Amino acid sequence: MTINLETTKYITKHTCTSEYGDLKKVIVCSPTHMSISEVINETQKHYVNDNIDETIALKQHRNFVNAMLANGIEVYSLPPSEQYPEQVFTRDIGFTLGETIFVSHMGSTIRSGEENVLKSWLDERNSSYKPLSGNSVEGGDVIIDRDTVYVGISGRTSPEGLNHIKKALQDHQVVPIPIEKSYLHLDCVFNVISPTEALIFSPALRKAEIDLLSQRYELIEVSKEEQFTMGTNVLSIGNKKIFSLPCNTNVNKHLRKRGYEVIEVDISEIIKSGGSFRCCTLPLLRK
């Protein structure tokens, strides 16, 4: 079961240096109050009339959490608030790099305030953090690969926010990746899954950045149909294990051909709001 945050007083260590290291500790938030209240991307636009069935979303989220627990991951939960209908996407409110938890400055009014919930939660556990306040930065635009940090320049992370990250990460190479703003975050169109491999939906990126990324990674192209169902937004938990949606059959086939164990969990109700496994997790510790 999910660790009870009321009785878990301290998180003794947090460190992350990649998106694919052995995942040990992660923060989630139950989709108790999840809804589409303000259309922010094409996925939400498609589902806005149906909106979110909270009962189904809650069941699917529990299944995802249970699957992480079964794989030896400690799962911590933020308290859900009726004020924040997209709070399930905990990756956007922060990211862990090295031994520092960075807390985002949210780039939209609908999510403004979520960062304060995370700060309060960390304060209660005497866990230090660095706020990226002042200019919009969201964790969905931040992808870490050892000494390199890719930052999506999107509708949620501004050029000014990029400069803020550069100042905070002077010992890292910070690489800006502008994306077509309708795709919301970088992790909706690009995701590093190993030191040599990455998933990409290239129509959302410029040729210059695609060429740059192709020099470092074998790029696994995701189709338009599977980008719509968040095919890039997988969650690597280390040891070549990856969470992915059952509906993304082509992505899963390519991953299995490359030797990955694909853990298929259905969170199709949650992705109606434009995020999937990576969006739903804020790693605290990867080994």
PDB file of C-alpha atoms in Angstrom:
ATOM      1  CA  MET A   1       0.000   0.000   0.000  1.00  0.00           C
ATOM      2  CA  THR A   2       1.047   3.637  -0.371  1.00  0.00           C
ATOM      3  CA  ILE A   3       3.188   4.940   2.493  1.00  0.00           C
ATOM      4  CA  ASN A   4       1.101   7.138   4.813  1.00  0.00           C
ATOM      5  CA  LEU A   5       2.584  10.593   4.759  1.00  0.00           C
ATOM      6  CA  GLU A   6       1.099  11.504   8.100  1.00  0.00           C
ATOM      7  CA  THR A   7       3.277   8.876   9.794  1.00  0.00           C
ATOM      8  CA  THR A   8       6.321   9.129   7.503  1.00  0.00           C
ATOM      9  CA  LYS A   9       8.213  11.977   9.122  1.00  0.00           C
ATOM     10  CA  TYR A  10      11.551  11.920   7.363  1.00  0.00           C
ATOM     11  CA  ILE A  11      12.888  11.117   3.933  1.00  0.00           C
ATOM     12  CA  THR A  12      16.543  10.623   4.739  1.00  0.00           C
ATOM     13  CA  LYS A  13      18.058  10.841   1.275  1.00  0.00           C
ATOM     14  CA  HIS A  14      17.180  12.054  -2.186  1.00  0.00           C
ATOM     15  CA  THR A  15      19.350  11.959  -5.273  1.00  0.00           C
ATOM     16  CA  CYS A  16      18.777  11.564  -9.015  1.00  0.00           C
ATOM     17  CA  THR A  17      21.217  11.832 -11.900  1.00  0.00           C
ATOM     18  CA  SER A  18      19.144  10.436 -14.776  1.00  0.00           C
ATOM     19  CA  GLU A  19      15.705   9.432 -15.995  1.00  0.00           C
ATOM     20  CA  TYR A  20      16.593   5.729 -16.091  1.00  0.00           C
ATOM     21  CA  GLY A  21      18.476   4.874 -12.887  1.00  0.00           C
ATOM     22  CA  ASP A  22      17.071   2.328 -10.433  1.00  0.00           C
ATOM     23  CA  LEU A  23      14.000   4.129  -9.014  1.00  0.00           C
ATOM     24  CA  LYS A  24      13.672   3.750  -5.230  1.00  0.00           C
ATOM     25  CA  LYS A  25      11.512   6.616  -3.936  1.00  0.00           C
ATOM     26  CA  VAL A  26       8.826   8.639  -5.673  1.00  0.00           C
ATOM     27  CA  ILE A  27       6.089  11.183  -4.915  1.00  0.00           C
ATOM     28  CA  VAL A  28       2.606  10.821  -6.399  1.00  0.00           C
ATOM     29  CA  CYS A  29      -0.789  12.421  -5.784  1.00  0.00           C
ATOM     30  CA  SER A  30      -4.128  10.698  -5.966  1.00  0.00           C
ATOM     31  CA  PRO A  31      -6.477  12.008  -8.727  1.00  0.00           C
ATOM     32  CA  THR A  32      -9.223  12.534  -6.144  1.00  0.00           C
ATOM     33  CA  HIS A  33     -10.311  15.877  -7.593  1.00  0.00           C
ATOM     34  CA  MET A  34      -9.124  15.401 -11.167  1.00  0.00           C
ATOM     35  CA  SER A  35     -11.054  17.178 -13.918  1.00  0.00           C
ATOM     36  CA  ILE A  36     -10.573  19.103 -17.139  1.00  0.00           C
ATOM     37  CA  SER A  37     -11.521  22.608 -16.095  1.00  0.00           C
ATOM     38  CA  GLU A  38      -9.351  24.586 -18.527  1.00  0.00           C
ATOM     39  CA  VAL A  39      -8.292  23.115 -21.884  1.00  0.00           C
ATOM     40  CA  ILE A  40      -4.488  23.258 -22.101  1.00  0.00           C
ATOM     41  CA  ASN A  41      -3.606  20.870 -24.953  1.00  0.00           C
ATOM     42  CA  GLU A  42      -5.053  18.845 -27.831  1.00  0.00           C
ATOM     43  CA  THR A  43      -5.591  15.759 -25.676  1.00  0.00           C
ATOM     44  CA  GLN A  44      -7.736  17.662 -23.187  1.00  0.00           C
ATOM     45  CA  LYS A  45      -9.551  19.372 -26.045  1.00  0.00           C
ATOM     46  CA  HIS A  46     -10.513  15.956 -27.422  1.00  0.00           C
ATOM     47  CA  TYR A  47     -11.875  14.730 -24.071  1.00  0.00           C
ATOM     48  CA  VAL A  48     -13.279  17.941 -22.577  1.00  0.00           C
ATOM     49  CA  ASN A  49     -16.923  16.985 -23.177  1.00  0.00           C
ATOM     50  CA  ASP A  50     -16.512  13.565 -21.567  1.00  0.00           C
ATOM     51  CA  ASN A  51     -14.193  14.946 -18.879  1.00  0.00           C
ATOM     52  CA  ILE A  52     -12.623  12.635 -16.270  1.00  0.00           C
ATOM     53  CA  ASP A  53     -14.377   9.767 -14.483  1.00  0.00           C
ATOM     54  CA  GLU A  54     -12.774  10.152 -11.052  1.00  0.00           C
ATOM     55  CA  THR A  55     -13.775   6.660  -9.938  1.00  0.00           C
ATOM     56  CA  ILE A  56     -11.972   5.066 -12.879  1.00  0.00           C
ATOM     57  CA  ALA A  57      -8.993   7.434 -12.545  1.00  0.00           C
ATOM     58  CA  LEU A  58      -8.624   6.568  -8.839  1.00  0.00           C
ATOM     59  CA  LYS A  59      -8.727   2.826  -9.530  1.00  0.00           C
ATOM     60  CA  GLN A  60      -6.187   3.092 -12.340  1.00  0.00           C
ATOM     61  CA  HIS A  61      -3.886   5.250 -10.222  1.00  0.00           C
ATOM     62  CA  ARG A  62      -4.041   2.703  -7.373  1.00  0.00           C
ATOM     63  CA  ASN A  63      -3.118  -0.041  -9.840  1.00  0.00           C
ATOM     64  CA  PHE A  64      -0.127   2.012 -10.986  1.00  0.00           C
ATOM     65  CA  VAL A  65       0.986   2.661  -7.396  1.00  0.00           C
ATOM     66  CA  ASN A  66       0.604  -1.027  -6.532  1.00  0.00           C
ATOM     67  CA  ALA A  67       2.705  -1.972  -9.559  1.00  0.00           C
ATOM     68  CA  MET A  68       5.458   0.383  -8.409  1.00  0.00           C
ATOM     69  CA  LEU A  69       5.318  -1.049  -4.890  1.00  0.00           C
ATOM     70  CA  ALA A  70       5.552  -4.559  -6.337  1.00  0.00           C
ATOM     71  CA  ASN A  71       8.779  -3.449  -8.019  1.00  0.00           C
ATOM     72  CA  GLY A  72      10.345  -2.330  -4.756  1.00  0.00           C
ATOM     73  CA  ILE A  73       9.648   1.410  -5.065  1.00  0.00           C
ATOM     74  CA  GLU A  74       8.689   3.428  -1.977  1.00  0.00           C
ATOM     75  CA  VAL A  75       5.689   5.582  -2.884  1.00  0.00           C
ATOM     76  CA  TYR A  76       4.808   8.783  -1.019  1.00  0.00           C
ATOM     77  CA  SER A  77       1.596  10.741  -1.592  1.00  0.00           C
ATOM     78  CA  LEU A  78       0.935  14.459  -1.500  1.00  0.00           C
ATOM     79  CA  PRO A  79      -2.436  15.439  -0.024  1.00  0.00           C
ATOM     80  CA  PRO A  80      -4.882  16.056  -2.895  1.00  0.00           C
ATOM     81  CA  SER A  81      -6.723  19.371  -2.893  1.00  0.00           C
ATOM     82  CA  GLU A  82      -9.969  20.317  -4.581  1.00  0.00           C
ATOM     83  CA  GLN A  83      -8.235  23.541  -5.695  1.00  0.00           C
ATOM     84  CA  TYR A  84      -5.878  21.653  -8.016  1.00  0.00           C
ATOM     85  CA  PRO A  85      -7.591  19.440 -10.632  1.00  0.00           C
ATOM     86  CA  GLU A  86      -4.252  18.468 -12.261  1.00  0.00           C
ATOM     87  CA  GLN A  87      -2.318  17.738  -9.083  1.00  0.00           C
ATOM     88  CA  VAL A  88      -1.926  14.089 -10.122  1.00  0.00           C
ATOM     89  CA  PHE A  89       0.916  15.247 -12.393  1.00  0.00           C
ATOM     90  CA  THR A  90       3.510  15.602  -9.637  1.00  0.00           C
ATOM     91  CA  ARG A  91       6.512  15.682 -12.006  1.00  0.00           C
ATOM     92  CA  ASP A  92       5.528  19.163 -13.133  1.00  0.00           C
ATOM     93  CA  ILE A  93       5.827  20.673  -9.650  1.00  0.00           C
ATOM     94  CA  GLY A  94       9.474  19.747  -9.199  1.00  0.00           C
ATOM     95  CA  PHE A  95      12.438  17.585 -10.066  1.00  0.00           C
ATOM     96  CA  THR A  96      15.354  16.032  -8.197  1.00  0.00           C
ATOM     97  CA  LEU A  97      18.835  16.624  -9.555  1.00  0.00           C
ATOM     98  CA  GLY A  98      21.832  15.401  -7.655  1.00  0.00           C
ATOM     99  CA  GLU A  99      20.954  15.777  -3.978  1.00  0.00           C
ATOM    100  CA  THR A 100      18.687  18.785  -4.511  1.00  0.00           C
ATOM    101  CA  ILE A 101      14.931  18.879  -4.939  1.00  0.00           C
ATOM    102  CA  PHE A 102      14.026  21.822  -7.152  1.00  0.00           C
ATOM    103  CA  VAL A 103      10.494  23.165  -6.750  1.00  0.00           C
ATOM    104  CA  SER A 104       8.917  24.573  -9.904  1.00  0.00           C
ATOM    105  CA  HIS A 105       7.334  27.938 -10.518  1.00  0.00           C
ATOM    106  CA  MET A 106       4.133  26.870 -12.237  1.00  0.00           C
ATOM    107  CA  GLY A 107       3.460  28.367 -15.640  1.00  0.00           C
ATOM    108  CA  SER A 108      -0.339  28.486 -15.562  1.00  0.00           C
ATOM    109  CA  THR A 109      -2.940  29.861 -13.172  1.00  0.00           C
ATOM    110  CA  ILE A 110      -4.769  26.531 -12.997  1.00  0.00           C
ATOM    111  CA  ARG A 111      -1.705  24.933 -11.377  1.00  0.00           C
ATOM    112  CA  SER A 112      -0.383  27.879  -9.414  1.00  0.00           C
ATOM    113  CA  GLY A 113      -0.207  26.937  -5.747  1.00  0.00           C
ATOM    114  CA  GLU A 114       0.609  23.261  -6.221  1.00  0.00           C
ATOM    115  CA  GLU A 115       4.239  24.080  -5.494  1.00  0.00           C
ATOM    116  CA  ASN A 116       3.241  25.314  -2.021  1.00  0.00           C
ATOM    117  CA  VAL A 117       1.752  21.896  -1.226  1.00  0.00           C
ATOM    118  CA  LEU A 118       5.064  20.275  -2.131  1.00  0.00           C
ATOM    119  CA  LYS A 119       7.054  22.818  -0.114  1.00  0.00           C
ATOM    120  CA  SER A 120       4.882  22.244   2.964  1.00  0.00           C
ATOM    121  CA  TRP A 121       5.219  18.500   2.580  1.00  0.00           C
ATOM    122  CA  LEU A 122       9.018  18.748   2.351  1.00  0.00           C
ATOM    123  CA  ASP A 123       9.167  21.195   5.273  1.00  0.00           C
ATOM    124  CA  GLU A 124       7.267  18.729   7.459  1.00  0.00           C
ATOM    125  CA  ARG A 125       9.941  16.136   6.736  1.00  0.00           C
ATOM    126  CA  ASN A 126      12.923  18.450   7.163  1.00  0.00           C
ATOM    127  CA  SER A 127      13.825  17.865   3.514  1.00  0.00           C
ATOM    128  CA  SER A 128      15.729  20.730   1.924  1.00  0.00           C
ATOM    129  CA  TYR A 129      14.753  22.119  -1.467  1.00  0.00           C
ATOM    130  CA  LYS A 130      15.513  24.962  -3.848  1.00  0.00           C
ATOM    131  CA  PRO A 131      12.565  26.964  -5.215  1.00  0.00           C
ATOM    132  CA  LEU A 132      12.806  28.126  -8.836  1.00  0.00           C
ATOM    133  CA  SER A 133      10.608  31.138  -8.178  1.00  0.00           C
ATOM    134  CA  GLY A 134      10.136  34.234 -10.302  1.00  0.00           C
ATOM    135  CA  ASN A 135      10.012  32.781 -13.812  1.00  0.00           C
ATOM    136  CA  SER A 136       7.889  29.916 -15.064  1.00  0.00           C
ATOM    137  CA  VAL A 137       9.566  26.501 -14.930  1.00  0.00           C
ATOM    138  CA  GLU A 138       7.748  23.166 -14.849  1.00  0.00           C
ATOM    139  CA  GLY A 139       9.349  19.784 -14.239  1.00  0.00           C
ATOM    140  CA  GLY A 140       7.742  18.212 -17.288  1.00  0.00           C
ATOM    141  CA  ASP A 141      10.137  20.323 -19.339  1.00  0.00           C
ATOM    142  CA  VAL A 142      13.232  19.109 -17.465  1.00  0.00           C
ATOM    143  CA  ILE A 143      14.908  15.870 -18.580  1.00  0.00           C
ATOM    144  CA  ILE A 144      18.098  14.764 -16.851  1.00  0.00           C
ATOM    145  CA  ASP A 145      20.877  12.622 -18.265  1.00  0.00           C
ATOM    146  CA  ARG A 146      23.884  12.681 -15.956  1.00  0.00           C
ATOM    147  CA  ASP A 147      25.812  15.915 -16.583  1.00  0.00           C
ATOM    148  CA  THR A 148      23.302  17.123 -19.190  1.00  0.00           C
ATOM    149  CA  VAL A 149      19.915  18.677 -18.499  1.00  0.00           C
ATOM    150  CA  TYR A 150      17.503  19.189 -21.394  1.00  0.00           C
ATOM    151  CA  VAL A 151      15.003  21.991 -20.839  1.00  0.00           C
ATOM    152  CA  GLY A 152      11.948  22.347 -23.019  1.00  0.00           C
ATOM    153  CA  ILE A 153      11.079  25.912 -23.995  1.00  0.00           C
ATOM    154  CA  SER A 154       7.327  25.596 -24.062  1.00  0.00           C
ATOM    155  CA  GLY A 155       4.133  27.266 -23.036  1.00  0.00           C
ATOM    156  CA  ARG A 156       5.016  26.400 -19.421  1.00  0.00           C
ATOM    157  CA  THR A 157       8.770  27.000 -19.235  1.00  0.00           C
ATOM    158  CA  SER A 158       9.909  30.382 -20.476  1.00  0.00           C
ATOM    159  CA  PRO A 159      13.323  31.552 -21.783  1.00  0.00           C
ATOM    160  CA  GLU A 160      13.624  33.492 -18.516  1.00  0.00           C
ATOM    161  CA  GLY A 161      12.938  30.251 -16.624  1.00  0.00           C
ATOM    162  CA  LEU A 162      15.669  28.583 -18.665  1.00  0.00           C
ATOM    163  CA  ASN A 163      18.133  31.266 -17.544  1.00  0.00           C
ATOM    164  CA  HIS A 164      17.091  30.651 -13.947  1.00  0.00           C
ATOM    165  CA  ILE A 165      17.850  26.935 -14.359  1.00  0.00           C
ATOM    166  CA  LYS A 166      21.230  27.710 -15.945  1.00  0.00           C
ATOM    167  CA  LYS A 167      22.199  29.827 -12.947  1.00  0.00           C
ATOM    168  CA  ALA A 168      21.075  27.112 -10.550  1.00  0.00           C
ATOM    169  CA  LEU A 169      22.882  24.337 -12.479  1.00  0.00           C
ATOM    170  CA  GLN A 170      26.230  25.852 -13.347  1.00  0.00           C
ATOM    171  CA  ASP A 171      27.977  22.471 -13.043  1.00  0.00           C
ATOM    172  CA  HIS A 172      25.689  20.926 -15.687  1.00  0.00           C
ATOM    173  CA  GLN A 173      25.338  21.413 -19.411  1.00  0.00           C
ATOM    174  CA  VAL A 174      21.861  22.890 -19.844  1.00  0.00           C
ATOM    175  CA  VAL A 175      20.516  22.315 -23.348  1.00  0.00           C
ATOM    176  CA  PRO A 176      17.399  24.261 -24.425  1.00  0.00           C
ATOM    177  CA  ILE A 177      14.942  22.314 -26.590  1.00  0.00           C
ATOM    178  CA  PRO A 178      12.197  24.559 -28.018  1.00  0.00           C
ATOM    179  CA  ILE A 179       9.009  22.619 -28.762  1.00  0.00           C
ATOM    180  CA  GLU A 180       5.726  23.373 -30.474  1.00  0.00           C
ATOM    181  CA  LYS A 181       3.714  24.845 -27.595  1.00  0.00           C
ATOM    182  CA  SER A 182       0.550  22.842 -28.281  1.00  0.00           C
ATOM    183  CA  TYR A 183       2.394  19.781 -26.900  1.00  0.00           C
ATOM    184  CA  LEU A 184       2.642  21.377 -23.439  1.00  0.00           C
ATOM    185  CA  HIS A 185       5.856  19.807 -22.067  1.00  0.00           C
ATOM    186  CA  LEU A 186       9.096  18.350 -23.409  1.00  0.00           C
ATOM    187  CA  ASP A 187       8.335  14.938 -21.891  1.00  0.00           C
ATOM    188  CA  CYS A 188       5.229  14.732 -24.081  1.00  0.00           C
ATOM    189  CA  VAL A 189       7.471  14.592 -27.164  1.00  0.00           C
ATOM    190  CA  PHE A 190      10.917  13.468 -25.937  1.00  0.00           C
ATOM    191  CA  ASN A 191      12.142  11.146 -23.190  1.00  0.00           C
ATOM    192  CA  VAL A 192      15.546   9.622 -22.455  1.00  0.00           C
ATOM    193  CA  ILE A 193      15.302   5.930 -21.506  1.00  0.00           C
ATOM    194  CA  SER A 194      18.980   4.898 -21.400  1.00  0.00           C
ATOM    195  CA  PRO A 195      22.428   6.456 -21.918  1.00  0.00           C
ATOM    196  CA  THR A 196      22.075   5.725 -25.646  1.00  0.00           C
ATOM    197  CA  GLU A 197      18.313   5.645 -26.390  1.00  0.00           C
ATOM    198  CA  ALA A 198      15.433   8.103 -26.377  1.00  0.00           C
ATOM    199  CA  LEU A 199      11.819   8.246 -27.508  1.00  0.00           C
ATOM    200  CA  ILE A 200      10.876  11.172 -29.725  1.00  0.00           C
ATOM    201  CA  PHE A 201       7.961  12.668 -31.608  1.00  0.00           C
ATOM    202  CA  SER A 202      10.022  14.651 -34.075  1.00  0.00           C
ATOM    203  CA  PRO A 203       7.275  16.850 -35.639  1.00  0.00           C
ATOM    204  CA  ALA A 204       7.148  18.788 -32.360  1.00  0.00           C
ATOM    205  CA  LEU A 205      10.847  19.723 -32.501  1.00  0.00           C
ATOM    206  CA  ARG A 206      13.017  21.757 -34.838  1.00  0.00           C
ATOM    207  CA  LYS A 207      15.518  20.065 -37.146  1.00  0.00           C
ATOM    208  CA  ALA A 208      18.499  21.604 -35.339  1.00  0.00           C
ATOM    209  CA  GLU A 209      17.508  20.021 -32.022  1.00  0.00           C
ATOM    210  CA  ILE A 210      16.641  16.681 -33.637  1.00  0.00           C
ATOM    211  CA  ASP A 211      20.072  16.613 -35.262  1.00  0.00           C
ATOM    212  CA  LEU A 212      21.687  17.438 -31.923  1.00  0.00           C
ATOM    213  CA  LEU A 213      19.824  14.685 -30.076  1.00  0.00           C
ATOM    214  CA  SER A 214      20.495  12.137 -32.823  1.00  0.00           C
ATOM    215  CA  GLN A 215      24.226  12.598 -32.270  1.00  0.00           C
ATOM    216  CA  ARG A 216      23.840  11.361 -28.702  1.00  0.00           C
ATOM    217  CA  TYR A 217      20.945   8.881 -28.829  1.00  0.00           C
ATOM    218  CA  GLU A 218      19.329   6.280 -31.003  1.00  0.00           C
ATOM    219  CA  LEU A 219      16.011   8.043 -31.486  1.00  0.00           C
ATOM    220  CA  ILE A 220      12.926   5.806 -31.376  1.00  0.00           C
ATOM    221  CA  GLU A 221      10.239   7.589 -33.374  1.00  0.00           C
ATOM    222  CA  VAL A 222       6.747   7.674 -31.869  1.00  0.00           C
ATOM    223  CA  SER A 223       3.816   7.954 -34.260  1.00  0.00           C
ATOM    224  CA  LYS A 224       1.307  10.803 -34.186  1.00  0.00           C
ATOM    225  CA  GLU A 225      -1.377   8.413 -32.918  1.00  0.00           C
ATOM    226  CA  GLU A 226       0.769   7.142 -30.062  1.00  0.00           C
ATOM    227  CA  GLN A 227       2.047  10.603 -29.182  1.00  0.00           C
ATOM    228  CA  PHE A 228      -1.610  11.516 -28.659  1.00  0.00           C
ATOM    229  CA  THR A 229      -1.816   8.646 -26.151  1.00  0.00           C
ATOM    230  CA  MET A 230       1.399   9.801 -24.469  1.00  0.00           C
ATOM    231  CA  GLY A 231       3.714   7.247 -26.084  1.00  0.00           C
ATOM    232  CA  THR A 232       6.843   9.185 -25.113  1.00  0.00           C
ATOM    233  CA  ASN A 233       5.709   9.677 -21.518  1.00  0.00           C
ATOM    234  CA  VAL A 234       6.862   6.315 -20.223  1.00  0.00           C
ATOM    235  CA  LEU A 235       8.486   5.826 -16.813  1.00  0.00           C
ATOM    236  CA  SER A 236      11.787   3.982 -16.601  1.00  0.00           C
ATOM    237  CA  ILE A 237      12.382   2.392 -13.191  1.00  0.00           C
ATOM    238  CA  GLY A 238      15.843   1.019 -13.950  1.00  0.00           C
ATOM    239  CA  ASN A 239      17.173  -2.421 -14.903  1.00  0.00           C
ATOM    240  CA  LYS A 240      15.569  -2.001 -18.360  1.00  0.00           C
ATOM    241  CA  LYS A 241      12.041  -1.938 -16.891  1.00  0.00           C
ATOM    242  CA  ILE A 242       9.600   0.638 -18.224  1.00  0.00           C
ATOM    243  CA  PHE A 243       5.971   1.502 -17.458  1.00  0.00           C
ATOM    244  CA  SER A 244       3.953   2.064 -20.643  1.00  0.00           C
ATOM    245  CA  LEU A 245       0.317   2.116 -21.683  1.00  0.00           C
ATOM    246  CA  PRO A 246      -1.117  -1.079 -23.229  1.00  0.00           C
ATOM    247  CA  CYS A 247      -2.615   0.934 -26.110  1.00  0.00           C
ATOM    248  CA  ASN A 248       0.808   2.109 -27.317  1.00  0.00           C
ATOM    249  CA  THR A 249       1.537  -1.172 -29.057  1.00  0.00           C
ATOM    250  CA  ASN A 250       4.194   0.104 -31.475  1.00  0.00           C
ATOM    251  CA  VAL A 251       6.193   1.826 -28.743  1.00  0.00           C
ATOM    252  CA  ASN A 252       5.986  -1.292 -26.586  1.00  0.00           C
ATOM    253  CA  LYS A 253       7.040  -3.516 -29.479  1.00  0.00           C
ATOM    254  CA  HIS A 254      10.124  -1.376 -30.168  1.00  0.00           C
ATOM    255  CA  LEU A 255      11.048  -1.352 -26.483  1.00  0.00           C
ATOM    256  CA  ARG A 256      10.743  -5.123 -26.175  1.00  0.00           C
ATOM    257  CA  LYS A 257      12.876  -5.612 -29.289  1.00  0.00           C
ATOM    258  CA  ARG A 258      15.554  -3.594 -27.516  1.00  0.00           C
ATOM    259  CA  GLY A 259      15.419  -5.852 -24.490  1.00  0.00           C
ATOM    260  CA  TYR A 260      13.173  -3.834 -22.194  1.00  0.00           C
ATOM    261  CA  GLU A 261      10.655  -5.371 -19.845  1.00  0.00           C
ATOM    262  CA  VAL A 262       7.511  -3.361 -20.548  1.00  0.00           C
ATOM    263  CA  ILE A 263       5.154  -3.129 -17.570  1.00  0.00           C
ATOM    264  CA  GLU A 264       1.751  -2.382 -19.072  1.00  0.00           C
ATOM    265  CA  VAL A 265      -0.687  -0.583 -16.777  1.00  0.00           C
ATOM    266  CA  ASP A 266      -3.876   1.058 -17.989  1.00  0.00           C
ATOM    267  CA  ILE A 267      -4.131   4.703 -16.904  1.00  0.00           C
ATOM    268  CA  SER A 268      -6.186   5.708 -19.935  1.00  0.00           C
ATOM    269  CA  GLU A 269      -8.567   7.833 -17.848  1.00  0.00           C
ATOM    270  CA  ILE A 270      -5.686   9.890 -16.464  1.00  0.00           C
ATOM    271  CA  ILE A 271      -4.080  10.550 -19.848  1.00  0.00           C
ATOM    272  CA  LYS A 272      -7.254  12.333 -20.937  1.00  0.00           C
ATOM    273  CA  SER A 273      -5.780  15.319 -19.099  1.00  0.00           C
ATOM    274  CA  GLY A 274      -2.596  15.167 -21.167  1.00  0.00           C
ATOM    275  CA  GLY A 275      -0.070  13.284 -19.036  1.00  0.00           C
ATOM    276  CA  SER A 276       1.005   9.725 -18.356  1.00  0.00           C
ATOM    277  CA  PHE A 277       3.419   7.740 -16.179  1.00  0.00           C
ATOM    278  CA  ARG A 278       6.322  10.193 -16.148  1.00  0.00           C
ATOM    279  CA  CYS A 279       4.004  13.105 -15.467  1.00  0.00           C
ATOM    280  CA  CYS A 280       2.452  11.234 -12.517  1.00  0.00           C
ATOM    281  CA  THR A 281       5.744  10.668 -10.679  1.00  0.00           C
ATOM    282  CA  LEU A 282       8.286  12.900  -8.971  1.00  0.00           C
ATOM    283  CA  PRO A 283      11.373  10.760  -8.292  1.00  0.00           C
ATOM    284  CA  LEU A 284      13.228  11.419  -5.052  1.00  0.00           C
ATOM    285  CA  LEU A 285      15.823   8.670  -5.250  1.00  0.00           C
ATOM    286  CA  ARG A 286      17.368   6.782  -8.124  1.00  0.00           C
ATOM    287  CA  LYS A 287      20.451   4.584  -7.727  1.00  0.00           C
TER     288      LYS A 287
END
